[in-house]
Amino acid sequence: TAADRKNFSLSSMPLSALCVVDAPDLLAIGGVDGNVCLFSMTAGRVTQGQRLHEDTVTCFAMCGSTLVSGSDDQTVRVWQTSEKGLKPLEAFDELEADVTAVCMHSSGVVLAGGADGQVLGWSTDRGEVVMRRTHE
């Protein structure tokens, strides 16, 4: 119903990515300025916000309590989420194009797709590329 809706403004900059975080009532929100904010829907405010990428945040994915972010800065970053905020775990920069899609498997493999059609997979356990494919 209209009474249940909550509208809020976080930034005068356009928002570019959104994901429900596996923590009570939190949203991860990415902006064109490279900022990532955690927003509490219950409190109606940003609980954490910082510049985590050097360019537009283009995508998010959740796997358990792990958040993966991709950006036009050609990086993929992996974060541990909690009510206290984001803790950096990994950063991968092997893609040679803007990151357009990310996902993570429960085994700890992070996949990212680039604007050039390339897909890379990284093992978070080993911190190295475990798969490289090019879409033709």
C-alpha atoms as a PDB file:
ATOM      1  CA  THR A   1       0.000   0.000   0.000  1.00  0.00           C
ATOM      2  CA  ALA A   2       1.023   3.632  -0.350  1.00  0.00           C
ATOM      3  CA  ALA A   3       1.439   3.900   3.448  1.00  0.00           C
ATOM      4  CA  ASP A   4       4.036   1.081   3.373  1.00  0.00           C
ATOM      5  CA  ARG A   5       6.232   2.775   0.782  1.00  0.00           C
ATOM      6  CA  LYS A   6       9.353   4.591   1.844  1.00  0.00           C
ATOM      7  CA  ASN A   7      11.008   7.066  -0.464  1.00  0.00           C
ATOM      8  CA  PHE A   8      14.477   8.344   0.224  1.00  0.00           C
ATOM      9  CA  SER A   9      17.174  10.269  -1.551  1.00  0.00           C
ATOM     10  CA  LEU A  10      20.787   9.276  -0.985  1.00  0.00           C
ATOM     11  CA  SER A  11      22.651  11.405  -3.438  1.00  0.00           C
ATOM     12  CA  SER A  12      22.340  14.086  -6.039  1.00  0.00           C
ATOM     13  CA  MET A  13      24.438  11.768  -8.252  1.00  0.00           C
ATOM     14  CA  PRO A  14      22.679   9.004 -10.232  1.00  0.00           C
ATOM     15  CA  LEU A  15      22.608   5.592  -8.582  1.00  0.00           C
ATOM     16  CA  SER A  16      23.901   2.762 -10.755  1.00  0.00           C
ATOM     17  CA  ALA A  17      23.608  -0.529  -8.808  1.00  0.00           C
ATOM     18  CA  LEU A  18      21.412  -1.942  -6.062  1.00  0.00           C
ATOM     19  CA  CYS A  19      21.419  -5.169  -4.062  1.00  0.00           C
ATOM     20  CA  VAL A  20      19.667  -6.510  -0.963  1.00  0.00           C
ATOM     21  CA  VAL A  21      22.395  -7.418   1.537  1.00  0.00           C
ATOM     22  CA  ASP A  22      22.189 -10.601   3.597  1.00  0.00           C
ATOM     23  CA  ALA A  23      22.007  -8.642   6.822  1.00  0.00           C
ATOM     24  CA  PRO A  24      18.877  -7.327   8.483  1.00  0.00           C
ATOM     25  CA  ASP A  25      17.180  -4.702   6.291  1.00  0.00           C
ATOM     26  CA  LEU A  26      20.290  -3.444   4.457  1.00  0.00           C
ATOM     27  CA  LEU A  27      20.661  -2.367   0.843  1.00  0.00           C
ATOM     28  CA  ALA A  28      23.979  -1.940  -0.957  1.00  0.00           C
ATOM     29  CA  ILE A  29      23.724   1.036  -3.280  1.00  0.00           C
ATOM     30  CA  GLY A  30      26.364   1.949  -5.869  1.00  0.00           C
ATOM     31  CA  GLY A  31      26.814   5.281  -7.561  1.00  0.00           C
ATOM     32  CA  VAL A  32      28.349   6.756 -10.665  1.00  0.00           C
ATOM     33  CA  ASP A  33      30.943   8.379  -8.378  1.00  0.00           C
ATOM     34  CA  GLY A  34      32.350   4.985  -7.265  1.00  0.00           C
ATOM     35  CA  ASN A  35      30.713   5.179  -3.846  1.00  0.00           C
ATOM     36  CA  VAL A  36      29.049   2.222  -2.178  1.00  0.00           C
ATOM     37  CA  CYS A  37      26.578   2.898   0.618  1.00  0.00           C
ATOM     38  CA  LEU A  38      24.895   0.524   3.007  1.00  0.00           C
ATOM     39  CA  PHE A  39      21.407   1.833   3.676  1.00  0.00           C
ATOM     40  CA  SER A  40      19.236   0.689   6.581  1.00  0.00           C
ATOM     41  CA  MET A  41      15.624   0.513   5.453  1.00  0.00           C
ATOM     42  CA  THR A  42      14.429   0.400   9.083  1.00  0.00           C
ATOM     43  CA  ALA A  43      16.447   3.419  10.244  1.00  0.00           C
ATOM     44  CA  GLY A  44      15.960   5.222   6.931  1.00  0.00           C
ATOM     45  CA  ARG A  45      19.599   6.272   6.761  1.00  0.00           C
ATOM     46  CA  VAL A  46      23.014   5.382   5.393  1.00  0.00           C
ATOM     47  CA  THR A  47      24.930   3.259   7.907  1.00  0.00           C
ATOM     48  CA  GLN A  48      28.173   3.284   5.910  1.00  0.00           C
ATOM     49  CA  GLY A  49      29.319   5.003   2.759  1.00  0.00           C
ATOM     50  CA  GLN A  50      32.695   5.183   1.120  1.00  0.00           C
ATOM     51  CA  ARG A  51      34.394   5.384  -2.228  1.00  0.00           C
ATOM     52  CA  LEU A  52      35.257   1.781  -3.002  1.00  0.00           C
ATOM     53  CA  HIS A  53      35.797   2.077  -6.757  1.00  0.00           C
ATOM     54  CA  GLU A  54      37.473   4.670  -8.961  1.00  0.00           C
ATOM     55  CA  ASP A  55      34.573   4.811 -11.451  1.00  0.00           C
ATOM     56  CA  THR A  56      30.870   3.912 -11.716  1.00  0.00           C
ATOM     57  CA  VAL A  57      29.733   0.897  -9.692  1.00  0.00           C
ATOM     58  CA  THR A  58      27.946  -1.186 -12.315  1.00  0.00           C
ATOM     59  CA  CYS A  59      26.806  -4.333 -10.511  1.00  0.00           C
ATOM     60  CA  PHE A  60      26.509  -6.264  -7.253  1.00  0.00           C
ATOM     61  CA  ALA A  61      25.974  -9.880  -6.283  1.00  0.00           C
ATOM     62  CA  MET A  62      25.444 -11.527  -2.892  1.00  0.00           C
ATOM     63  CA  CYS A  63      26.506 -14.987  -1.759  1.00  0.00           C
ATOM     64  CA  GLY A  64      25.721 -15.582   1.896  1.00  0.00           C
ATOM     65  CA  SER A  65      27.251 -12.635   3.725  1.00  0.00           C
ATOM     66  CA  THR A  66      29.699 -11.857   0.910  1.00  0.00           C
ATOM     67  CA  LEU A  67      29.065  -8.907  -1.403  1.00  0.00           C
ATOM     68  CA  VAL A  68      30.766  -8.691  -4.802  1.00  0.00           C
ATOM     69  CA  SER A  69      30.942  -5.372  -6.657  1.00  0.00           C
ATOM     70  CA  GLY A  70      31.969  -4.586 -10.222  1.00  0.00           C
ATOM     71  CA  SER A  71      32.859  -1.258 -11.772  1.00  0.00           C
ATOM     72  CA  ASP A  72      33.750   0.668 -14.878  1.00  0.00           C
ATOM     73  CA  ASP A  73      37.219   0.951 -13.285  1.00  0.00           C
ATOM     74  CA  GLN A  74      37.707  -2.663 -14.504  1.00  0.00           C
ATOM     75  CA  THR A  75      37.901  -4.072 -10.966  1.00  0.00           C
ATOM     76  CA  VAL A  76      35.926  -6.613  -8.994  1.00  0.00           C
ATOM     77  CA  ARG A  77      35.920  -6.257  -5.215  1.00  0.00           C
ATOM     78  CA  VAL A  78      34.767  -8.775  -2.622  1.00  0.00           C
ATOM     79  CA  TRP A  79      33.447  -7.679   0.793  1.00  0.00           C
ATOM     80  CA  GLN A  80      32.299  -9.324   4.001  1.00  0.00           C
ATOM     81  CA  THR A  81      29.024  -7.705   5.081  1.00  0.00           C
ATOM     82  CA  SER A  82      27.641  -7.257   8.571  1.00  0.00           C
ATOM     83  CA  GLU A  83      25.522  -4.783  10.478  1.00  0.00           C
ATOM     84  CA  LYS A  84      28.801  -2.973  11.248  1.00  0.00           C
ATOM     85  CA  GLY A  85      29.573  -2.427   7.569  1.00  0.00           C
ATOM     86  CA  LEU A  86      31.824  -3.729   4.808  1.00  0.00           C
ATOM     87  CA  LYS A  87      35.168  -5.418   5.352  1.00  0.00           C
ATOM     88  CA  PRO A  88      37.388  -5.782   2.245  1.00  0.00           C
ATOM     89  CA  LEU A  89      38.381  -9.365   1.393  1.00  0.00           C
ATOM     90  CA  GLU A  90      39.717  -9.378  -2.193  1.00  0.00           C
ATOM     91  CA  ALA A  91      40.240  -7.154  -5.215  1.00  0.00           C
ATOM     92  CA  PHE A  92      40.722  -8.430  -8.764  1.00  0.00           C
ATOM     93  CA  ASP A  93      41.845  -6.270 -11.677  1.00  0.00           C
ATOM     94  CA  GLU A  94      42.614  -8.743 -14.460  1.00  0.00           C
ATOM     95  CA  LEU A  95      39.675  -7.737 -16.688  1.00  0.00           C
ATOM     96  CA  GLU A  96      40.635  -5.448 -19.557  1.00  0.00           C
ATOM     97  CA  ALA A  97      37.218  -3.800 -19.930  1.00  0.00           C
ATOM     98  CA  ASP A  98      34.483  -2.295 -17.785  1.00  0.00           C
ATOM     99  CA  VAL A  99      32.866  -4.899 -15.507  1.00  0.00           C
ATOM    100  CA  THR A 100      29.225  -5.390 -16.528  1.00  0.00           C
ATOM    101  CA  ALA A 101      28.176  -8.441 -14.476  1.00  0.00           C
ATOM    102  CA  VAL A 102      29.310 -10.326 -11.371  1.00  0.00           C
ATOM    103  CA  CYS A 103      28.247 -13.415  -9.465  1.00  0.00           C
ATOM    104  CA  MET A 104      29.703 -15.712  -6.844  1.00  0.00           C
ATOM    105  CA  HIS A 105      29.378 -19.453  -6.341  1.00  0.00           C
ATOM    106  CA  SER A 106      29.143 -20.901  -2.834  1.00  0.00           C
ATOM    107  CA  SER A 107      32.492 -22.637  -3.514  1.00  0.00           C
ATOM    108  CA  GLY A 108      34.172 -19.220  -3.370  1.00  0.00           C
ATOM    109  CA  VAL A 109      34.603 -18.707  -7.105  1.00  0.00           C
ATOM    110  CA  VAL A 110      33.801 -15.167  -8.249  1.00  0.00           C
ATOM    111  CA  LEU A 111      32.801 -14.688 -11.898  1.00  0.00           C
ATOM    112  CA  ALA A 112      32.835 -11.379 -13.730  1.00  0.00           C
ATOM    113  CA  GLY A 113      31.889 -10.390 -17.243  1.00  0.00           C
ATOM    114  CA  GLY A 114      33.387  -7.480 -19.109  1.00  0.00           C
ATOM    115  CA  ALA A 115      32.109  -5.130 -21.777  1.00  0.00           C
ATOM    116  CA  ASP A 116      34.500  -6.865 -24.189  1.00  0.00           C
ATOM    117  CA  GLY A 117      32.707 -10.233 -23.826  1.00  0.00           C
ATOM    118  CA  GLN A 118      35.362 -11.790 -21.600  1.00  0.00           C
ATOM    119  CA  VAL A 119      34.389 -13.786 -18.482  1.00  0.00           C
ATOM    120  CA  LEU A 120      36.934 -14.390 -15.743  1.00  0.00           C
ATOM    121  CA  GLY A 121      36.660 -16.583 -12.675  1.00  0.00           C
ATOM    122  CA  TRP A 122      38.748 -16.125  -9.542  1.00  0.00           C
ATOM    123  CA  SER A 123      39.221 -18.422  -6.586  1.00  0.00           C
ATOM    124  CA  THR A 124      38.878 -16.401  -3.404  1.00  0.00           C
ATOM    125  CA  ASP A 125      40.712 -19.191  -1.564  1.00  0.00           C
ATOM    126  CA  ARG A 126      43.741 -19.029  -3.853  1.00  0.00           C
ATOM    127  CA  GLY A 127      43.435 -15.414  -4.993  1.00  0.00           C
ATOM    128  CA  GLU A 128      44.075 -16.316  -8.624  1.00  0.00           C
ATOM    129  CA  VAL A 129      42.326 -16.614 -11.970  1.00  0.00           C
ATOM    130  CA  VAL A 130      40.842 -20.111 -12.410  1.00  0.00           C
ATOM    131  CA  MET A 131      38.840 -19.537 -15.599  1.00  0.00           C
ATOM    132  CA  ARG A 132      39.084 -17.284 -18.646  1.00  0.00           C
ATOM    133  CA  ARG A 133      36.562 -17.350 -21.488  1.00  0.00           C
ATOM    134  CA  THR A 134      35.789 -15.000 -24.329  1.00  0.00           C
ATOM    135  CA  HIS A 135      32.287 -14.715 -25.775  1.00  0.00           C
ATOM    136  CA  GLU A 136      32.331 -14.604 -29.566  1.00  0.00           C
END
